[in-house]
Amino acid sequence: MRKILIPTDFSKDSLKLAEYAFEKYDNEIVNLILVYPYEFPIWESELYAYSPGKIINQHINKEFSQAKNELVDNYYVHINSIQMEVFTGVNSMAFKNFMDYQGIDSAILPQNGFLDIPRFKSKALFNYVEKYVPEVHRVNLVIENREELKVNETGSGIFYSLKKACQTLGLPIFFN
């Protein structure tokens, strides 16, 4: 049984990659592993509360759940399992260990900029996938009605780090 890694931002559009996987491997039963790249907390107070399940639950919304249920209804004959994972690794060896543990043998990647996750995390994940996963397919998908993210909303960069530090320390924030 094939195990396919699919990066996700928990949007309805990210499940289009799963649809592509079912069409690509239409004669197989597959295990899908939806992976969300997440920057591991650096603040001690965040480390105590870190929970992959909590992160996944915070990001899943009703639209994503409905789209996932429709996907299962439409492709149930091809699905053995769908699991959601958080990847917090900081280097390629961490990804290789993650991949080996999960038994991943294929991946479906979107073009850059498709997912609403910090660009540095998605770029690193994509690089690791292309380096270690034996069979990788890149897909060009179109997203309708999605606004472009502003730099300060991407969850990356110096302003994001400063904002998180201020929030953790209880200091006032004078910038957006």
Short mmCIF file of N, CA and C in Angstrom, two decimals:
data_model
loop_
_atom_site.label_atom_id
_atom_site.label_comp_id
_atom_site.label_asym_id
_atom_site.label_seq_id
_atom_site.Cartn_x
_atom_site.Cartn_y
_atom_site.Cartn_z
N MET A 1 0.84 -1.17 0.00
CA MET A 1 0.00 0.00 0.00
C MET A 1 0.89 1.24 0.00
N ARG A 2 0.58 2.17 -0.85
CA ARG A 2 1.37 3.38 -1.00
C ARG A 2 1.03 4.39 0.10
N LYS A 3 2.08 5.04 0.65
CA LYS A 3 1.89 6.12 1.62
C LYS A 3 2.32 7.41 0.96
N ILE A 4 1.38 8.36 0.86
CA ILE A 4 1.60 9.59 0.12
C ILE A 4 1.59 10.79 1.06
N LEU A 5 2.66 11.56 1.05
CA LEU A 5 2.75 12.79 1.82
C LEU A 5 2.13 13.92 1.02
N ILE A 6 1.26 14.68 1.68
CA ILE A 6 0.64 15.84 1.05
C ILE A 6 0.73 17.00 2.04
N PRO A 7 1.45 18.07 1.68
CA PRO A 7 1.49 19.22 2.58
C PRO A 7 0.12 19.89 2.63
N THR A 8 -0.22 20.43 3.80
CA THR A 8 -1.52 21.06 3.95
C THR A 8 -1.41 22.33 4.78
N ASP A 9 -2.33 23.24 4.54
CA ASP A 9 -2.51 24.41 5.39
C ASP A 9 -3.91 24.35 6.00
N PHE A 10 -4.54 23.21 5.88
CA PHE A 10 -5.89 22.95 6.38
C PHE A 10 -6.93 23.82 5.68
N SER A 11 -6.67 24.12 4.42
CA SER A 11 -7.67 24.81 3.61
C SER A 11 -8.34 23.78 2.70
N LYS A 12 -9.51 24.12 2.25
CA LYS A 12 -10.26 23.27 1.32
C LYS A 12 -9.43 23.04 0.06
N ASP A 13 -8.74 24.09 -0.39
CA ASP A 13 -7.95 24.00 -1.61
C ASP A 13 -6.78 23.02 -1.49
N SER A 14 -6.23 22.86 -0.28
CA SER A 14 -5.10 21.95 -0.13
C SER A 14 -5.51 20.50 -0.38
N LEU A 15 -6.80 20.21 -0.25
CA LEU A 15 -7.28 18.85 -0.51
C LEU A 15 -7.33 18.52 -2.00
N LYS A 16 -7.15 19.53 -2.84
CA LYS A 16 -7.05 19.27 -4.29
C LYS A 16 -5.83 18.40 -4.58
N LEU A 17 -4.80 18.53 -3.75
CA LEU A 17 -3.62 17.68 -3.91
C LEU A 17 -3.97 16.21 -3.66
N ALA A 18 -4.85 15.96 -2.70
CA ALA A 18 -5.30 14.60 -2.42
C ALA A 18 -6.09 14.05 -3.60
N GLU A 19 -6.95 14.89 -4.18
CA GLU A 19 -7.71 14.46 -5.36
C GLU A 19 -6.76 14.06 -6.48
N TYR A 20 -5.71 14.85 -6.66
CA TYR A 20 -4.72 14.52 -7.69
C TYR A 20 -4.07 13.17 -7.38
N ALA A 21 -3.78 12.91 -6.10
CA ALA A 21 -3.17 11.63 -5.71
C ALA A 21 -4.08 10.46 -6.07
N PHE A 22 -5.38 10.62 -5.82
CA PHE A 22 -6.31 9.53 -6.14
C PHE A 22 -6.42 9.31 -7.65
N GLU A 23 -6.33 10.39 -8.42
CA GLU A 23 -6.36 10.24 -9.87
C GLU A 23 -5.06 9.64 -10.39
N LYS A 24 -3.95 10.03 -9.81
CA LYS A 24 -2.63 9.53 -10.23
C LYS A 24 -2.50 8.03 -9.92
N TYR A 25 -2.96 7.62 -8.76
CA TYR A 25 -2.86 6.22 -8.32
C TYR A 25 -4.24 5.59 -8.28
N ASP A 26 -4.97 5.67 -9.39
CA ASP A 26 -6.37 5.24 -9.41
C ASP A 26 -6.56 3.73 -9.27
N ASN A 27 -5.52 2.95 -9.45
CA ASN A 27 -5.65 1.49 -9.31
C ASN A 27 -5.11 0.98 -7.97
N GLU A 28 -4.81 1.91 -7.04
CA GLU A 28 -4.22 1.52 -5.77
C GLU A 28 -5.05 2.02 -4.59
N ILE A 29 -4.89 1.34 -3.49
CA ILE A 29 -5.43 1.82 -2.22
C ILE A 29 -4.28 2.53 -1.52
N VAL A 30 -4.52 3.75 -1.04
CA VAL A 30 -3.43 4.57 -0.51
C VAL A 30 -3.70 5.01 0.93
N ASN A 31 -2.61 5.36 1.59
CA ASN A 31 -2.64 6.02 2.89
C ASN A 31 -2.17 7.45 2.65
N LEU A 32 -2.99 8.41 3.01
CA LEU A 32 -2.60 9.82 2.85
C LEU A 32 -2.09 10.34 4.18
N ILE A 33 -0.99 11.06 4.13
CA ILE A 33 -0.46 11.71 5.32
C ILE A 33 -0.42 13.20 5.01
N LEU A 34 -1.38 13.94 5.59
CA LEU A 34 -1.44 15.38 5.42
C LEU A 34 -0.49 16.00 6.44
N VAL A 35 0.52 16.73 5.95
CA VAL A 35 1.57 17.25 6.82
C VAL A 35 1.52 18.77 6.87
N TYR A 36 1.50 19.29 8.09
CA TYR A 36 1.54 20.73 8.32
C TYR A 36 2.91 21.07 8.91
N PRO A 37 3.73 21.86 8.18
CA PRO A 37 5.02 22.25 8.75
C PRO A 37 4.82 23.33 9.81
N TYR A 38 5.39 23.12 10.97
CA TYR A 38 5.17 24.01 12.10
C TYR A 38 6.50 24.32 12.76
N GLU A 39 6.72 25.58 13.06
CA GLU A 39 7.95 25.97 13.73
C GLU A 39 7.83 25.61 15.21
N PHE A 40 8.73 24.78 15.66
CA PHE A 40 8.71 24.33 17.05
C PHE A 40 8.87 25.52 17.98
N PRO A 41 8.10 25.57 19.05
CA PRO A 41 8.18 26.71 19.96
C PRO A 41 9.56 26.88 20.57
N ILE A 42 9.99 28.14 20.70
CA ILE A 42 11.29 28.40 21.30
C ILE A 42 11.17 28.96 22.71
N TRP A 43 9.99 29.37 23.09
CA TRP A 43 9.77 29.92 24.42
C TRP A 43 9.37 28.79 25.35
N GLU A 44 9.95 28.81 26.54
CA GLU A 44 9.72 27.75 27.51
C GLU A 44 8.23 27.59 27.84
N SER A 45 7.52 28.71 27.96
CA SER A 45 6.10 28.63 28.28
C SER A 45 5.29 27.96 27.17
N GLU A 46 5.72 28.14 25.92
CA GLU A 46 5.05 27.48 24.79
C GLU A 46 5.36 25.99 24.73
N LEU A 47 6.58 25.63 25.14
CA LEU A 47 6.97 24.22 25.10
C LEU A 47 6.10 23.36 26.01
N TYR A 48 5.73 23.91 27.16
CA TYR A 48 4.89 23.14 28.08
C TYR A 48 3.51 22.86 27.49
N ALA A 49 3.03 23.78 26.68
CA ALA A 49 1.69 23.63 26.11
C ALA A 49 1.70 23.00 24.72
N TYR A 50 2.89 22.67 24.19
CA TYR A 50 2.99 22.14 22.82
C TYR A 50 2.27 20.80 22.71
N SER A 51 1.40 20.72 21.72
CA SER A 51 0.68 19.48 21.45
C SER A 51 0.32 19.45 19.96
N PRO A 52 0.83 18.47 19.21
CA PRO A 52 0.48 18.39 17.79
C PRO A 52 -1.03 18.32 17.57
N GLY A 53 -1.72 17.56 18.41
CA GLY A 53 -3.17 17.46 18.28
C GLY A 53 -3.86 18.80 18.46
N LYS A 54 -3.38 19.58 19.40
CA LYS A 54 -3.96 20.90 19.64
C LYS A 54 -3.72 21.83 18.44
N ILE A 55 -2.53 21.74 17.87
CA ILE A 55 -2.20 22.56 16.70
C ILE A 55 -3.12 22.20 15.54
N ILE A 56 -3.31 20.92 15.31
CA ILE A 56 -4.19 20.48 14.23
C ILE A 56 -5.61 20.95 14.48
N ASN A 57 -6.10 20.77 15.69
CA ASN A 57 -7.47 21.20 16.02
C ASN A 57 -7.67 22.70 15.89
N GLN A 58 -6.64 23.49 16.18
CA GLN A 58 -6.73 24.94 16.04
C GLN A 58 -6.84 25.36 14.58
N HIS A 59 -6.26 24.59 13.68
CA HIS A 59 -6.24 24.97 12.26
C HIS A 59 -7.40 24.41 11.45
N ILE A 60 -8.00 23.34 11.91
CA ILE A 60 -9.10 22.74 11.15
C ILE A 60 -10.35 23.59 11.32
N ASN A 61 -11.00 23.87 10.20
CA ASN A 61 -12.26 24.61 10.26
C ASN A 61 -13.37 23.77 9.61
N LYS A 62 -14.57 24.28 9.68
CA LYS A 62 -15.73 23.55 9.17
C LYS A 62 -15.61 23.28 7.67
N GLU A 63 -15.12 24.27 6.92
CA GLU A 63 -14.98 24.12 5.47
C GLU A 63 -14.01 22.98 5.13
N PHE A 64 -12.88 22.91 5.84
CA PHE A 64 -11.91 21.85 5.61
C PHE A 64 -12.51 20.48 5.96
N SER A 65 -13.20 20.40 7.09
CA SER A 65 -13.82 19.13 7.50
C SER A 65 -14.85 18.65 6.49
N GLN A 66 -15.67 19.56 5.99
CA GLN A 66 -16.66 19.18 4.99
C GLN A 66 -15.99 18.72 3.69
N ALA A 67 -14.94 19.44 3.28
CA ALA A 67 -14.24 19.06 2.06
C ALA A 67 -13.56 17.69 2.23
N LYS A 68 -13.01 17.44 3.39
CA LYS A 68 -12.39 16.14 3.66
C LYS A 68 -13.43 15.02 3.64
N ASN A 69 -14.61 15.28 4.21
CA ASN A 69 -15.68 14.28 4.19
C ASN A 69 -16.15 14.00 2.76
N GLU A 70 -16.25 15.04 1.94
CA GLU A 70 -16.62 14.85 0.53
C GLU A 70 -15.55 14.05 -0.20
N LEU A 71 -14.30 14.32 0.10
CA LEU A 71 -13.19 13.58 -0.51
C LEU A 71 -13.30 12.10 -0.16
N VAL A 72 -13.57 11.81 1.09
CA VAL A 72 -13.72 10.41 1.52
C VAL A 72 -14.92 9.78 0.82
N ASP A 73 -16.03 10.51 0.73
CA ASP A 73 -17.22 9.97 0.05
C ASP A 73 -16.94 9.66 -1.42
N ASN A 74 -16.17 10.53 -2.07
CA ASN A 74 -15.91 10.36 -3.50
C ASN A 74 -14.85 9.31 -3.82
N TYR A 75 -13.89 9.11 -2.90
CA TYR A 75 -12.76 8.23 -3.20
C TYR A 75 -12.57 7.11 -2.17
N TYR A 76 -13.62 6.75 -1.47
CA TYR A 76 -13.50 5.77 -0.39
C TYR A 76 -12.90 4.44 -0.84
N VAL A 77 -13.10 4.05 -2.07
CA VAL A 77 -12.55 2.77 -2.54
C VAL A 77 -11.03 2.80 -2.66
N HIS A 78 -10.44 4.01 -2.70
CA HIS A 78 -8.99 4.15 -2.83
C HIS A 78 -8.30 4.47 -1.51
N ILE A 79 -9.07 4.67 -0.43
CA ILE A 79 -8.49 5.16 0.83
C ILE A 79 -8.39 4.04 1.85
N ASN A 80 -7.17 3.84 2.35
CA ASN A 80 -6.99 2.99 3.51
C ASN A 80 -7.03 3.85 4.78
N SER A 81 -6.32 4.99 4.74
CA SER A 81 -6.34 5.89 5.89
C SER A 81 -5.96 7.30 5.46
N ILE A 82 -6.40 8.26 6.25
CA ILE A 82 -5.98 9.65 6.11
C ILE A 82 -5.57 10.09 7.51
N GLN A 83 -4.31 10.49 7.63
CA GLN A 83 -3.85 10.96 8.93
C GLN A 83 -3.25 12.35 8.77
N MET A 84 -3.32 13.13 9.85
CA MET A 84 -2.78 14.48 9.85
C MET A 84 -1.61 14.53 10.81
N GLU A 85 -0.51 15.08 10.36
CA GLU A 85 0.71 15.15 11.16
C GLU A 85 1.26 16.57 11.15
N VAL A 86 1.99 16.90 12.20
CA VAL A 86 2.68 18.18 12.30
C VAL A 86 4.17 17.87 12.20
N PHE A 87 4.86 18.52 11.27
CA PHE A 87 6.31 18.34 11.14
C PHE A 87 6.99 19.55 11.74
N THR A 88 7.78 19.32 12.81
CA THR A 88 8.46 20.41 13.50
C THR A 88 9.96 20.38 13.29
N GLY A 89 10.44 19.50 12.46
CA GLY A 89 11.88 19.36 12.27
C GLY A 89 12.55 20.62 11.72
N VAL A 90 13.84 20.74 12.03
CA VAL A 90 14.58 21.93 11.61
C VAL A 90 15.66 21.63 10.59
N ASN A 91 15.81 20.36 10.20
CA ASN A 91 16.82 20.05 9.19
C ASN A 91 16.41 18.82 8.39
N SER A 92 17.21 18.51 7.40
CA SER A 92 16.85 17.42 6.50
C SER A 92 16.89 16.06 7.17
N MET A 93 17.77 15.88 8.16
CA MET A 93 17.81 14.59 8.85
C MET A 93 16.55 14.37 9.69
N ALA A 94 16.02 15.44 10.26
CA ALA A 94 14.76 15.33 11.00
C ALA A 94 13.65 14.89 10.05
N PHE A 95 13.65 15.46 8.83
CA PHE A 95 12.64 15.04 7.86
C PHE A 95 12.85 13.59 7.44
N LYS A 96 14.09 13.20 7.21
CA LYS A 96 14.35 11.82 6.82
C LYS A 96 13.85 10.85 7.90
N ASN A 97 14.08 11.17 9.16
CA ASN A 97 13.58 10.34 10.26
C ASN A 97 12.05 10.30 10.25
N PHE A 98 11.42 11.45 10.04
CA PHE A 98 9.96 11.54 9.96
C PHE A 98 9.45 10.67 8.82
N MET A 99 10.10 10.80 7.65
CA MET A 99 9.69 10.04 6.47
C MET A 99 9.85 8.53 6.69
N ASP A 100 10.98 8.14 7.28
CA ASP A 100 11.21 6.71 7.54
C ASP A 100 10.20 6.16 8.54
N TYR A 101 9.92 6.93 9.59
CA TYR A 101 8.97 6.50 10.61
C TYR A 101 7.57 6.33 10.01
N GLN A 102 7.18 7.26 9.15
CA GLN A 102 5.85 7.21 8.53
C GLN A 102 5.79 6.21 7.38
N GLY A 103 6.93 5.83 6.83
CA GLY A 103 6.95 4.90 5.70
C GLY A 103 6.51 5.54 4.39
N ILE A 104 6.80 6.81 4.22
CA ILE A 104 6.38 7.57 3.04
C ILE A 104 7.17 7.13 1.82
N ASP A 105 6.47 6.86 0.71
CA ASP A 105 7.16 6.49 -0.52
C ASP A 105 6.80 7.39 -1.70
N SER A 106 5.84 8.29 -1.52
CA SER A 106 5.45 9.22 -2.59
C SER A 106 5.03 10.55 -1.96
N ALA A 107 5.04 11.58 -2.78
CA ALA A 107 4.59 12.90 -2.32
C ALA A 107 3.98 13.66 -3.48
N ILE A 108 2.99 14.47 -3.14
CA ILE A 108 2.37 15.37 -4.11
C ILE A 108 2.62 16.78 -3.58
N LEU A 109 3.32 17.59 -4.34
CA LEU A 109 3.64 18.96 -3.93
C LEU A 109 2.96 19.97 -4.85
N PRO A 110 2.46 21.06 -4.29
CA PRO A 110 1.91 22.13 -5.13
C PRO A 110 3.04 23.05 -5.59
N GLN A 111 2.71 23.92 -6.52
CA GLN A 111 3.69 24.94 -6.89
C GLN A 111 3.89 25.86 -5.68
N ASN A 112 4.99 26.59 -5.67
CA ASN A 112 5.27 27.49 -4.55
C ASN A 112 4.19 28.55 -4.43
N GLY A 113 3.89 28.93 -3.20
CA GLY A 113 2.90 29.97 -2.96
C GLY A 113 1.47 29.47 -2.91
N PHE A 114 1.26 28.19 -3.06
CA PHE A 114 -0.11 27.65 -3.06
C PHE A 114 -0.68 27.57 -1.66
N LEU A 115 0.13 27.19 -0.69
CA LEU A 115 -0.35 27.00 0.67
C LEU A 115 -0.14 28.26 1.51
N ASP A 116 -1.05 28.49 2.46
CA ASP A 116 -0.94 29.62 3.37
C ASP A 116 -0.18 29.24 4.63
N ILE A 117 1.06 28.84 4.46
CA ILE A 117 1.92 28.57 5.60
C ILE A 117 3.17 29.42 5.39
N PRO A 118 3.89 29.74 6.46
CA PRO A 118 5.06 30.59 6.29
C PRO A 118 5.96 30.07 5.18
N ARG A 119 6.38 30.97 4.32
CA ARG A 119 7.14 30.56 3.13
C ARG A 119 8.42 29.81 3.48
N PHE A 120 9.12 30.23 4.53
CA PHE A 120 10.37 29.56 4.85
C PHE A 120 10.13 28.12 5.30
N LYS A 121 9.00 27.85 5.96
CA LYS A 121 8.71 26.48 6.39
C LYS A 121 8.28 25.62 5.21
N SER A 122 7.44 26.16 4.33
CA SER A 122 7.00 25.36 3.19
C SER A 122 8.15 25.10 2.23
N LYS A 123 9.02 26.10 2.04
CA LYS A 123 10.17 25.92 1.15
C LYS A 123 11.10 24.84 1.69
N ALA A 124 11.36 24.87 3.00
CA ALA A 124 12.22 23.86 3.61
C ALA A 124 11.59 22.48 3.47
N LEU A 125 10.30 22.37 3.78
CA LEU A 125 9.62 21.08 3.66
C LEU A 125 9.69 20.56 2.23
N PHE A 126 9.42 21.42 1.25
CA PHE A 126 9.46 21.00 -0.15
C PHE A 126 10.86 20.52 -0.53
N ASN A 127 11.89 21.24 -0.07
CA ASN A 127 13.27 20.83 -0.36
C ASN A 127 13.57 19.46 0.24
N TYR A 128 13.15 19.23 1.48
CA TYR A 128 13.38 17.94 2.12
C TYR A 128 12.65 16.83 1.37
N VAL A 129 11.42 17.09 0.99
CA VAL A 129 10.63 16.09 0.26
C VAL A 129 11.33 15.72 -1.03
N GLU A 130 11.75 16.73 -1.78
CA GLU A 130 12.40 16.45 -3.07
C GLU A 130 13.73 15.73 -2.90
N LYS A 131 14.38 15.94 -1.76
CA LYS A 131 15.67 15.29 -1.52
C LYS A 131 15.51 13.82 -1.11
N TYR A 132 14.50 13.50 -0.31
CA TYR A 132 14.42 12.16 0.30
C TYR A 132 13.27 11.27 -0.19
N VAL A 133 12.17 11.83 -0.61
CA VAL A 133 11.05 10.97 -1.02
C VAL A 133 11.33 10.42 -2.42
N PRO A 134 11.22 9.10 -2.59
CA PRO A 134 11.58 8.49 -3.88
C PRO A 134 10.76 8.97 -5.08
N GLU A 135 9.47 9.20 -4.89
CA GLU A 135 8.61 9.59 -6.01
C GLU A 135 7.85 10.86 -5.65
N VAL A 136 8.19 11.96 -6.34
CA VAL A 136 7.57 13.26 -6.05
C VAL A 136 6.91 13.79 -7.31
N HIS A 137 5.67 14.26 -7.15
CA HIS A 137 4.93 14.86 -8.26
C HIS A 137 4.60 16.30 -7.90
N ARG A 138 4.93 17.22 -8.80
CA ARG A 138 4.57 18.63 -8.62
C ARG A 138 3.30 18.90 -9.42
N VAL A 139 2.38 19.64 -8.80
CA VAL A 139 1.09 19.91 -9.42
C VAL A 139 0.85 21.42 -9.45
N ASN A 140 0.44 21.92 -10.60
CA ASN A 140 0.04 23.32 -10.71
C ASN A 140 -1.46 23.41 -10.53
N LEU A 141 -1.87 24.05 -9.44
CA LEU A 141 -3.28 24.19 -9.13
C LEU A 141 -3.64 25.67 -9.04
N VAL A 142 -4.87 25.96 -9.36
CA VAL A 142 -5.37 27.33 -9.30
C VAL A 142 -6.30 27.46 -8.10
N ILE A 143 -6.10 28.51 -7.35
CA ILE A 143 -6.97 28.80 -6.21
C ILE A 143 -7.83 29.99 -6.58
N GLU A 144 -9.12 29.81 -6.43
CA GLU A 144 -10.03 30.90 -6.73
C GLU A 144 -10.40 31.66 -5.47
N ASN A 145 -10.53 32.97 -5.59
CA ASN A 145 -11.01 33.85 -4.51
C ASN A 145 -10.15 33.82 -3.25
N ARG A 146 -8.85 33.65 -3.37
CA ARG A 146 -7.99 33.73 -2.20
C ARG A 146 -7.13 34.98 -2.31
N GLU A 147 -7.20 35.80 -1.28
CA GLU A 147 -6.41 37.03 -1.27
C GLU A 147 -4.96 36.70 -0.95
N GLU A 148 -4.06 37.52 -1.47
CA GLU A 148 -2.64 37.36 -1.20
C GLU A 148 -2.37 37.72 0.25
N LEU A 149 -1.55 36.94 0.93
CA LEU A 149 -1.20 37.24 2.31
C LEU A 149 -0.25 38.43 2.38
N LYS A 150 -0.41 39.23 3.41
CA LYS A 150 0.53 40.32 3.66
C LYS A 150 1.72 39.74 4.41
N VAL A 151 2.88 40.39 4.30
CA VAL A 151 4.09 39.87 4.91
C VAL A 151 3.92 39.67 6.41
N ASN A 152 3.28 40.61 7.10
CA ASN A 152 3.16 40.46 8.55
C ASN A 152 2.11 39.44 8.96
N GLU A 153 1.39 38.85 8.04
CA GLU A 153 0.40 37.82 8.35
C GLU A 153 0.93 36.41 8.07
N THR A 154 2.13 36.30 7.54
CA THR A 154 2.63 34.99 7.14
C THR A 154 3.20 34.18 8.29
N GLY A 155 3.42 34.79 9.45
CA GLY A 155 3.98 34.03 10.56
C GLY A 155 5.46 33.81 10.43
N SER A 156 6.15 34.70 9.74
CA SER A 156 7.58 34.58 9.62
C SER A 156 8.20 35.96 9.66
N GLY A 157 9.49 36.01 9.79
CA GLY A 157 10.20 37.27 9.77
C GLY A 157 10.41 37.85 11.15
N ILE A 158 11.16 38.93 11.19
CA ILE A 158 11.55 39.55 12.45
C ILE A 158 10.36 40.13 13.20
N PHE A 159 9.41 40.74 12.49
CA PHE A 159 8.26 41.33 13.17
C PHE A 159 7.39 40.26 13.83
N TYR A 160 7.25 39.13 13.17
CA TYR A 160 6.49 38.02 13.76
C TYR A 160 7.18 37.53 15.03
N SER A 161 8.50 37.37 14.98
CA SER A 161 9.25 36.91 16.14
C SER A 161 9.14 37.90 17.29
N LEU A 162 9.26 39.20 16.98
CA LEU A 162 9.13 40.22 18.01
C LEU A 162 7.74 40.23 18.62
N LYS A 163 6.73 40.08 17.78
CA LYS A 163 5.35 40.07 18.26
C LYS A 163 5.12 38.88 19.21
N LYS A 164 5.62 37.69 18.82
CA LYS A 164 5.46 36.52 19.68
C LYS A 164 6.20 36.70 21.00
N ALA A 165 7.38 37.30 20.95
CA ALA A 165 8.15 37.54 22.18
C ALA A 165 7.40 38.49 23.10
N CYS A 166 6.86 39.57 22.54
CA CYS A 166 6.10 40.53 23.33
C CYS A 166 4.85 39.88 23.94
N GLN A 167 4.15 39.08 23.15
CA GLN A 167 2.96 38.41 23.66
C GLN A 167 3.31 37.46 24.80
N THR A 168 4.39 36.73 24.64
CA THR A 168 4.80 35.78 25.67
C THR A 168 5.20 36.48 26.95
N LEU A 169 5.89 37.62 26.82
CA LEU A 169 6.36 38.36 28.00
C LEU A 169 5.31 39.31 28.56
N GLY A 170 4.19 39.43 27.86
CA GLY A 170 3.13 40.33 28.33
C GLY A 170 3.42 41.79 28.09
N LEU A 171 4.27 42.09 27.12
CA LEU A 171 4.64 43.48 26.80
C LEU A 171 3.69 44.04 25.76
N PRO A 172 3.50 45.36 25.76
CA PRO A 172 2.62 45.97 24.74
C PRO A 172 3.25 45.87 23.35
N ILE A 173 2.40 45.76 22.35
CA ILE A 173 2.86 45.66 20.96
C ILE A 173 2.50 46.97 20.26
N PHE A 174 3.50 47.63 19.67
CA PHE A 174 3.30 48.93 19.05
C PHE A 174 3.33 48.85 17.52
N PHE A 175 3.27 47.64 16.96
CA PHE A 175 3.28 47.46 15.52
C PHE A 175 2.33 46.32 15.16
N ASN A 176 1.94 46.25 13.87
CA ASN A 176 1.06 45.17 13.43
C ASN A 176 1.83 44.12 12.72
#
